[in-house]
């Protein structure tokens, strides 16, 4: 019996094969003539919210689970998926990151002064390896399209892309978030389908990262909708007004579906 199977049996007394052998459920084929209404929305997933913890934990990979960022990171390093650069100004997946750029993003070399053990009281500059860790990724941007399919008479949604945001701190205080790159969600689906995430209800029935997104098992808020100015909510509203504007966007989508029907 291979060592990998021995390790799995030691952890669970049986071999887990379901998730790692799953295939992502294909999208429903859509015709342009069937799409009678659509709206593009950008939203923010905050992994500090309890409902989103399955995407944040574990902070370090364990035997059978990884965080969402570690799943994406491994997929990029293996070449299974691709990252797209300039995430702040370009979310159209036009500039693909090179492998060297990706490697330098995940591992950076910095320098610091350390005391020379051979000459106490004197310092020398040495290189320090800094790894980008999953615990630093506290938010994600999500780009998606909502649409009404008149052939099936349903309001549906397609996630287009994900962008991890790294937490920036100064003297221990959080000062903002740095977008790292975009990944094209349809390209990631097979990788996500083979990656387990924690199921709070049943350890034997683990769900996949693809299930989390396709079944909308996450909490988020809108920060932009398609508009003539191509501006986000933060450009014209702040504080409680920004939250109310995000709720308006969500409500408008629900009303579109409701108003299609006549009772």
Coordinates of C-alpha atoms in Angstrom, one line a residue:
X1 CA 0.0 0.0 0.0
X2 CA 1.5 3.4 -0.9
X3 CA 2.7 5.6 1.9
X4 CA 0.1 8.3 1.0
X5 CA -2.7 5.8 1.6
X6 CA -1.1 4.7 4.9
X7 CA -1.1 8.4 6.0
X8 CA -4.8 8.9 5.1
X9 CA -5.9 5.7 6.9
X10 CA -3.9 6.8 10.0
X11 CA -5.8 10.1 10.0
X12 CA -9.3 8.8 9.2
X13 CA -9.2 4.9 9.3
X14 CA -10.5 5.0 5.7
X15 CA -9.2 6.4 2.4
X16 CA -10.8 9.7 1.3
X17 CA -11.1 9.6 -2.4
X18 CA -14.4 11.4 -3.2
X19 CA -13.3 15.1 -3.3
X20 CA -9.9 14.6 -4.9
X21 CA -11.5 12.6 -7.8
X22 CA -14.4 14.9 -8.3
X23 CA -15.1 16.9 -11.5
X24 CA -16.5 20.4 -11.5
X25 CA -20.1 20.4 -12.5
X26 CA -20.2 22.0 -16.0
X27 CA -22.0 25.3 -16.5
X28 CA -25.4 25.4 -18.2
X29 CA -25.0 26.5 -21.8
X30 CA -26.4 30.0 -22.3
X31 CA -27.5 31.6 -25.6
X32 CA -27.2 35.3 -26.0
X33 CA -30.9 35.5 -27.1
X34 CA -32.0 33.9 -23.8
X35 CA -30.2 36.5 -21.6
X36 CA -32.9 39.2 -21.3
X37 CA -31.2 41.2 -18.5
X38 CA -27.7 41.2 -16.9
X39 CA -25.7 43.2 -14.4
X40 CA -22.0 43.1 -13.6
X41 CA -21.2 43.3 -9.9
X42 CA -18.0 43.5 -7.9
X43 CA -18.1 42.4 -4.2
X44 CA -15.8 42.0 -1.2
X45 CA -15.5 38.8 0.8
X46 CA -14.1 39.5 4.3
X47 CA -12.6 36.3 5.7
X48 CA -12.8 37.7 9.2
X49 CA -16.5 37.1 9.2
X50 CA -17.4 33.8 10.9
X51 CA -19.4 32.5 7.9
X52 CA -16.3 32.8 5.7
X53 CA -13.9 31.1 8.1
X54 CA -13.9 27.8 6.1
X55 CA -12.1 29.8 3.3
X56 CA -9.5 31.3 5.8
X57 CA -8.6 28.4 8.0
X58 CA -6.3 26.5 8.4
X59 CA -3.7 29.3 8.4
X60 CA -1.0 26.6 7.6
X61 CA -1.8 23.6 5.4
X62 CA -2.7 20.4 7.2
X63 CA -3.0 16.8 6.0
X64 CA -6.4 17.1 4.3
X65 CA -7.2 20.8 4.2
X66 CA -5.8 24.2 3.0
X67 CA -7.1 27.7 3.1
X68 CA -8.4 29.2 -0.2
X69 CA -5.2 31.2 -0.7
X70 CA -3.0 28.2 -0.2
X71 CA -5.1 26.3 -2.8
X72 CA -4.7 29.2 -5.3
X73 CA -1.0 29.5 -4.4
X74 CA -0.3 25.8 -5.0
X75 CA -2.2 25.9 -8.3
X76 CA -0.2 28.9 -9.5
X77 CA 3.1 27.3 -8.6
X78 CA 2.1 24.0 -10.3
X79 CA 1.0 25.9 -13.4
X80 CA -2.6 24.5 -13.1
X81 CA -4.0 28.1 -13.2
X82 CA -2.7 31.5 -14.2
X83 CA -2.5 34.9 -12.4
X84 CA -3.2 38.2 -14.1
X85 CA -1.3 41.4 -13.2
X86 CA -2.2 45.0 -12.4
X87 CA -5.3 44.0 -10.4
X88 CA -6.2 47.6 -9.3
X89 CA -6.7 49.0 -12.8
X90 CA -7.2 45.9 -14.9
X91 CA -9.7 43.2 -14.0
X92 CA -10.1 42.0 -17.6
X93 CA -7.4 39.3 -17.4
X94 CA -5.3 40.8 -20.1
X95 CA -1.7 40.7 -18.6
X96 CA -0.7 37.3 -17.6
X97 CA 2.0 37.1 -14.8
X98 CA 5.2 35.3 -15.6
X99 CA 6.4 32.5 -13.4
X100 CA 9.3 34.7 -12.1
X101 CA 6.9 37.4 -11.1
X102 CA 4.7 34.9 -9.2
X103 CA 7.7 33.4 -7.4
X104 CA 8.9 36.8 -6.3
X105 CA 5.4 37.6 -5.1
X106 CA 5.2 34.6 -2.8
X107 CA 8.9 34.7 -1.6
X108 CA 10.7 38.0 -1.1
X109 CA 14.3 38.6 0.1
X110 CA 14.8 41.4 2.5
X111 CA 17.8 42.5 4.6
X112 CA 18.3 43.2 8.3
X113 CA 21.1 44.0 10.7
X114 CA 22.1 41.2 13.1
X115 CA 24.9 41.0 15.7
X116 CA 28.0 39.3 14.6
X117 CA 28.6 36.4 17.1
X118 CA 32.4 36.6 16.4
X119 CA 32.5 40.3 17.2
X120 CA 30.0 41.2 19.9
X121 CA 28.7 44.8 19.6
X122 CA 29.2 44.9 15.9
X123 CA 26.4 44.2 13.3
X124 CA 26.3 42.9 9.8
X125 CA 23.6 43.0 7.2
X126 CA 22.2 39.6 6.1
X127 CA 19.5 38.5 3.7
X128 CA 16.1 37.3 5.2
X129 CA 13.6 35.2 3.3
X130 CA 10.0 36.5 3.7
X131 CA 7.2 34.1 2.6
X132 CA 3.7 35.4 1.8
X133 CA 1.5 33.5 4.3
X134 CA -2.1 32.7 4.1
X135 CA -2.9 34.5 7.3
X136 CA -2.0 37.8 5.6
X137 CA -4.9 37.4 3.1
X138 CA -8.0 38.8 4.9
X139 CA -10.2 39.8 2.0
X140 CA -11.0 38.9 -1.6
X141 CA -12.5 40.8 -4.5
X142 CA -15.0 38.9 -6.6
X143 CA -16.2 39.9 -10.0
X144 CA -19.5 38.3 -11.2
X145 CA -22.3 38.6 -13.7
X146 CA -26.0 38.3 -12.6
X147 CA -28.5 37.6 -15.4
X148 CA -32.0 36.4 -16.0
X149 CA -32.4 33.4 -18.4
X150 CA -35.8 33.6 -20.0
X151 CA -35.4 30.0 -21.4
X152 CA -35.1 28.5 -17.9
X153 CA -37.0 31.4 -16.2
X154 CA -34.3 31.8 -13.5
X155 CA -32.1 34.5 -12.1
X156 CA -28.5 33.1 -12.2
X157 CA -25.0 34.2 -11.5
X158 CA -21.6 33.4 -12.9
X159 CA -18.4 34.3 -10.9
X160 CA -15.8 35.7 -13.3
X161 CA -12.7 36.2 -11.2
X162 CA -11.2 36.4 -7.7
X163 CA -8.5 38.8 -6.4
X164 CA -6.8 38.1 -3.0
X165 CA -6.1 41.2 -0.9
X166 CA -3.0 41.3 1.4
X167 CA -3.4 43.1 4.7
X168 CA -0.9 46.0 5.0
X169 CA 0.2 47.0 8.5
X170 CA 2.4 49.8 9.9
X171 CA 3.7 49.4 13.5
X172 CA 1.1 46.7 14.1
X173 CA -1.9 48.8 12.8
X174 CA -3.8 47.8 9.7
X175 CA -3.6 50.7 7.2
X176 CA -5.2 49.0 4.2
X177 CA -5.2 46.1 1.7
X178 CA -3.1 45.4 -1.3
X179 CA -4.6 43.6 -4.3
X180 CA -2.2 40.9 -5.5
X181 CA -3.5 39.5 -8.7
X182 CA -6.7 38.2 -10.4
X183 CA -7.4 34.6 -11.2
X184 CA -10.1 33.5 -13.8
X185 CA -12.7 31.6 -11.8
X186 CA -13.8 29.1 -14.5
X187 CA -10.2 28.1 -14.9
X188 CA -9.9 27.5 -11.1
X189 CA -13.1 25.4 -10.8
X190 CA -11.5 22.0 -11.3
X191 CA -8.7 22.9 -8.8
X192 CA -11.3 24.1 -6.3
X193 CA -13.5 21.0 -6.8
X194 CA -10.6 18.7 -5.7
X195 CA -9.8 20.8 -2.6
X196 CA -11.7 20.1 0.6
X197 CA -12.9 22.8 3.0
X198 CA -14.3 22.3 6.5
X199 CA -17.9 21.4 6.9
X200 CA -19.1 22.6 10.3
X201 CA -22.0 20.1 10.3
X202 CA -20.3 16.8 9.3
X203 CA -16.6 15.8 9.2
X204 CA -17.5 12.8 6.9
X205 CA -19.2 15.0 4.4
X206 CA -16.6 17.5 3.5
X207 CA -17.5 20.0 0.8
X208 CA -15.1 21.5 -1.7
X209 CA -14.0 25.0 -2.4
X210 CA -16.0 24.9 -5.6
X211 CA -19.2 24.0 -3.5
X212 CA -18.6 27.1 -1.4
X213 CA -18.8 29.4 -4.4
X214 CA -21.3 27.6 -6.6
X215 CA -23.8 27.2 -3.6
X216 CA -23.1 30.8 -2.4
X217 CA -22.0 29.6 1.0
X218 CA -20.2 32.9 1.8
X219 CA -20.9 36.3 3.2
X220 CA -20.0 39.4 1.2
X221 CA -21.0 43.0 0.3
X222 CA -21.1 44.9 -3.0
X223 CA -18.5 47.6 -3.6
X224 CA -19.2 48.3 -7.3
X225 CA -21.7 47.8 -10.0
X226 CA -21.4 48.4 -13.7
X227 CA -22.0 52.1 -14.4
X228 CA -21.3 54.7 -17.0
X229 CA -18.6 56.3 -14.9
X230 CA -16.8 53.0 -14.2
X231 CA -16.5 54.0 -10.5
X232 CA -16.9 52.1 -7.3
X233 CA -19.1 53.0 -4.4
X234 CA -16.1 54.3 -2.5
X235 CA -15.8 57.1 -5.1
X236 CA -19.1 58.7 -4.2
X237 CA -20.2 57.3 -0.8
X238 CA -18.6 56.6 2.5
X239 CA -19.6 55.2 5.9
X240 CA -23.2 54.3 6.3
X241 CA -24.1 55.7 2.9
X242 CA -21.7 53.2 1.3
X243 CA -23.4 50.3 3.1
X244 CA -26.8 51.6 2.1
X245 CA -25.7 51.8 -1.5
X246 CA -24.4 48.2 -1.4
X247 CA -27.8 47.1 -0.1
X248 CA -29.5 49.0 -2.9
X249 CA -27.5 47.2 -5.5
X250 CA -28.5 43.8 -3.9
X251 CA -32.1 44.9 -3.6
X252 CA -32.3 46.0 -7.2
X253 CA -31.1 42.6 -8.4
X254 CA -33.8 40.9 -6.3
X255 CA -36.5 43.2 -7.5
X256 CA -35.6 42.5 -11.2
X257 CA -36.3 38.8 -10.6
X258 CA -39.5 39.5 -8.7
X259 CA -40.9 42.0 -11.2
X260 CA -40.5 39.5 -14.1
X261 CA -43.4 37.5 -12.7
X262 CA -47.0 38.6 -12.6
X263 CA -49.2 37.3 -9.8

